[in-house]
Coordinates of C-alpha atoms in Angstrom, one line a residue:
M11 CA 195.9 -73.2 -70.7
P12 CA 196.2 -75.9 -67.9
I13 CA 193.8 -78.9 -68.2
Y14 CA 192.6 -81.5 -65.4
C15 CA 191.2 -84.4 -64.8
T16 CA 191.4 -86.2 -68.3
E17 CA 190.0 -89.3 -68.7
K18 CA 188.2 -88.9 -65.7
K19 CA 183.9 -88.0 -65.0
T20 CA 184.3 -85.5 -62.8
A21 CA 186.9 -82.8 -61.4
T22 CA 186.2 -80.8 -58.2
I23 CA 188.1 -77.0 -58.2
F24 CA 189.2 -75.5 -54.5
F25 CA 189.7 -72.0 -54.7
Q26 CA 190.2 -68.9 -52.1
R27 CA 188.1 -66.0 -52.9
E28 CA 190.1 -62.6 -51.9
N29 CA 188.1 -62.1 -48.8
G30 CA 189.2 -66.0 -47.5
T31 CA 186.2 -67.2 -48.1
K32 CA 186.9 -71.0 -49.5
G33 CA 185.2 -71.9 -52.6
Q34 CA 184.1 -75.7 -53.7
L35 CA 183.1 -76.2 -57.8
I36 CA 182.0 -79.7 -58.9
V37 CA 182.0 -80.1 -62.7
S38 CA 181.1 -82.8 -64.5
P39 CA 181.8 -84.1 -67.4
A40 CA 185.7 -83.9 -66.7
P41 CA 188.6 -83.0 -67.8
V42 CA 188.4 -78.7 -67.3
E43 CA 190.2 -75.8 -68.1
I44 CA 190.8 -73.3 -65.6
V45 CA 192.2 -70.3 -66.4
C46 CA 193.5 -67.4 -64.1
L47 CA 191.8 -63.8 -65.4
Q48 CA 193.9 -61.2 -65.1
S49 CA 193.0 -58.4 -63.1
N50 CA 192.0 -55.1 -65.4
N51 CA 191.6 -51.8 -63.3
Q52 CA 192.3 -48.9 -66.0
G53 CA 188.8 -47.4 -65.3
K54 CA 185.6 -48.1 -64.3
Y55 CA 183.6 -45.8 -66.6
I56 CA 183.8 -45.3 -70.3
F57 CA 183.3 -41.5 -70.9
T58 CA 182.2 -40.5 -74.6
L59 CA 183.8 -36.9 -75.1
A60 CA 181.7 -34.3 -77.7
A61 CA 182.5 -31.1 -78.4
S62 CA 180.9 -28.2 -80.2
G63 CA 181.8 -26.5 -83.0
S64 CA 183.2 -23.3 -83.0
N65 CA 181.4 -19.7 -84.0
P66 CA 182.9 -16.6 -83.7
D67 CA 180.6 -15.3 -81.1
C68 CA 182.3 -18.6 -78.7
S69 CA 178.8 -19.9 -78.6
G70 CA 179.2 -23.2 -80.2
D71 CA 176.8 -24.2 -82.8
N72 CA 175.6 -26.8 -81.0
G73 CA 176.5 -29.3 -83.5
Y74 CA 177.9 -32.2 -81.2
Q75 CA 181.1 -34.3 -82.4
F76 CA 182.1 -37.6 -80.9
G77 CA 185.7 -36.9 -79.5
G78 CA 186.7 -40.4 -78.5
D79 CA 186.1 -42.6 -75.4
R80 CA 188.2 -42.2 -72.5
I81 CA 188.5 -44.9 -69.7
A82 CA 188.6 -43.6 -66.3
D83 CA 187.3 -43.5 -62.4
S84 CA 187.1 -39.9 -62.7
Y85 CA 187.1 -36.7 -64.5
Q86 CA 187.7 -33.1 -63.5
L87 CA 187.4 -29.8 -64.8
G88 CA 190.5 -27.5 -65.4
R89 CA 191.9 -24.5 -66.1
L90 CA 190.2 -22.5 -69.0
I91 CA 193.3 -21.6 -71.9
P92 CA 192.8 -18.3 -74.1
N93 CA 192.9 -19.5 -77.4
Y94 CA 193.7 -17.3 -79.7
T95 CA 193.6 -19.1 -83.3
S96 CA 189.7 -19.5 -82.5
F97 CA 188.4 -16.0 -82.4
G98 CA 189.8 -15.6 -78.4
C99 CA 187.5 -18.4 -77.2
S100 CA 188.9 -20.1 -73.8
V101 CA 189.2 -23.8 -74.1
Q102 CA 188.5 -26.0 -71.0
E103 CA 191.0 -28.6 -69.9
I104 CA 189.1 -32.1 -68.6
I105 CA 191.5 -34.6 -67.1
F106 CA 190.3 -38.2 -66.8
Y107 CA 191.5 -40.0 -63.6
P108 CA 193.0 -42.3 -63.3
S109 CA 195.5 -42.0 -66.2
G110 CA 195.8 -38.6 -65.9
Q111 CA 195.0 -38.1 -69.6
T112 CA 194.4 -34.8 -70.8
D113 CA 191.8 -33.6 -73.5
V114 CA 191.6 -29.7 -74.3
V115 CA 187.5 -28.9 -75.6
H116 CA 186.9 -26.1 -78.1
P117 CA 184.9 -24.0 -77.5
V118 CA 184.1 -24.0 -74.1
Q119 CA 180.6 -25.9 -75.0
Y120 CA 180.9 -29.8 -74.6
R121 CA 178.9 -33.1 -73.6
I122 CA 180.5 -36.1 -71.2
S123 CA 178.4 -39.0 -71.2
Q124 CA 179.6 -41.6 -68.8
R125 CA 178.2 -45.7 -68.8
N126 CA 180.4 -48.6 -66.9
N127 CA 183.5 -50.4 -68.7
P128 CA 182.2 -53.7 -68.7
D129 CA 186.0 -54.8 -69.5
Y130 CA 186.9 -53.3 -65.6
N131 CA 188.1 -56.1 -63.1
P132 CA 190.2 -54.6 -60.0
S133 CA 190.9 -57.9 -59.4
E134 CA 192.0 -61.2 -60.9
G135 CA 189.4 -64.5 -61.1
I136 CA 189.3 -67.6 -62.7
Q137 CA 187.7 -69.2 -65.8
V138 CA 186.3 -72.5 -65.9
K139 CA 184.9 -74.9 -69.0
D140 CA 183.6 -78.3 -68.9
G141 CA 184.7 -80.9 -71.1
I142 CA 182.4 -79.5 -74.0
G143 CA 184.3 -76.2 -73.8
K144 CA 181.3 -74.8 -72.3
V145 CA 181.7 -71.8 -69.6
V146 CA 180.8 -72.9 -66.9
F147 CA 182.3 -70.7 -64.1
K148 CA 183.4 -67.4 -64.2
E149 CA 184.0 -65.2 -61.1
F150 CA 186.7 -61.8 -59.9
G151 CA 188.3 -61.7 -56.8
I152 CA 189.3 -65.0 -56.5
K153 CA 192.9 -65.6 -56.2
C154 CA 195.1 -67.1 -59.3
N155 CA 196.0 -70.9 -56.9
W156 CA 193.3 -73.8 -57.2
V157 CA 194.1 -77.0 -56.2
V158 CA 192.1 -79.7 -58.6
S159 CA 191.4 -83.0 -57.8
C160 CA 189.3 -85.6 -59.9
D161 CA 186.8 -88.2 -59.2
D162 CA 186.8 -88.9 -56.0
D163 CA 191.3 -88.7 -55.7
C164 CA 192.0 -85.8 -53.0
P165 CA 194.3 -83.5 -55.0
E166 CA 198.1 -83.7 -55.3
G167 CA 199.6 -83.3 -51.7
S168 CA 196.5 -84.4 -49.3
H169 CA 195.4 -87.6 -47.8
K170 CA 191.9 -89.3 -48.3
C171 CA 190.4 -90.2 -44.4
T172 CA 186.8 -91.4 -44.7
H173 CA 184.4 -89.0 -43.0
N174 CA 180.5 -89.7 -42.0
K175 CA 179.4 -86.6 -43.5
Y176 CA 178.8 -86.2 -47.6
P177 CA 180.3 -87.1 -49.6
G178 CA 182.0 -89.7 -47.4
Y179 CA 185.3 -88.7 -47.2
C180 CA 187.7 -85.6 -46.2
C181 CA 191.1 -84.5 -47.9
V182 CA 193.4 -83.6 -44.9
P183 CA 196.7 -81.3 -46.2
C184 CA 199.8 -83.7 -45.2
K185 CA 202.0 -80.5 -45.0
E186 CA 199.7 -79.1 -42.7
T187 CA 199.1 -82.2 -40.7
G188 CA 202.5 -82.5 -40.6
D189 CA 203.6 -78.8 -38.9
R190 CA 200.7 -79.4 -36.6
L191 CA 201.8 -82.6 -35.4
K192 CA 205.6 -81.5 -35.4
N193 CA 204.4 -78.5 -33.0
I194 CA 202.7 -80.7 -30.5
A195 CA 205.5 -82.9 -30.4
N196 CA 208.2 -79.8 -29.5
K197 CA 205.6 -78.8 -27.2
V198 CA 205.5 -82.4 -25.5
G199 CA 209.4 -82.7 -26.2
R200 CA 210.4 -79.3 -23.6

């Protein structure tokens, strides 16, 4: 886990969201620890399955028993399957998506409850801890290619210029500026 700005007072983290907007976070006290949060798109919901017991008349005994949790985005009722070992009662197939996991419920009576999956994150993100280990920022939908500057310094690969707006300076990326100047020179030289 990368730690930035040791023996400094503040850390400024520059990042870009997946929708293209840029963000900046100033953290004090430094150092800061930044962690890339991996995406987890196993499923948006947790479905809890409960099936009734069996009676010879296939009506179920309304004594629903826990059948486990399934993590998925949705489910669909599948085909009825004859089951001759259970007094001729049919069983119902339930298919959970996107995993394609199939459960067979016996007999036909069952209950499915749905709740949000707290671990569902369709995209990566970042988590930032301050110098005392407290999480000060956590957000998904941010690319894991942040840039950090310490105190009033500019990040590596940039040049510090004075500016009349707060905080009194700006950081100009050297490579981008060099590429622009080269492009202008090539156009003028033609």
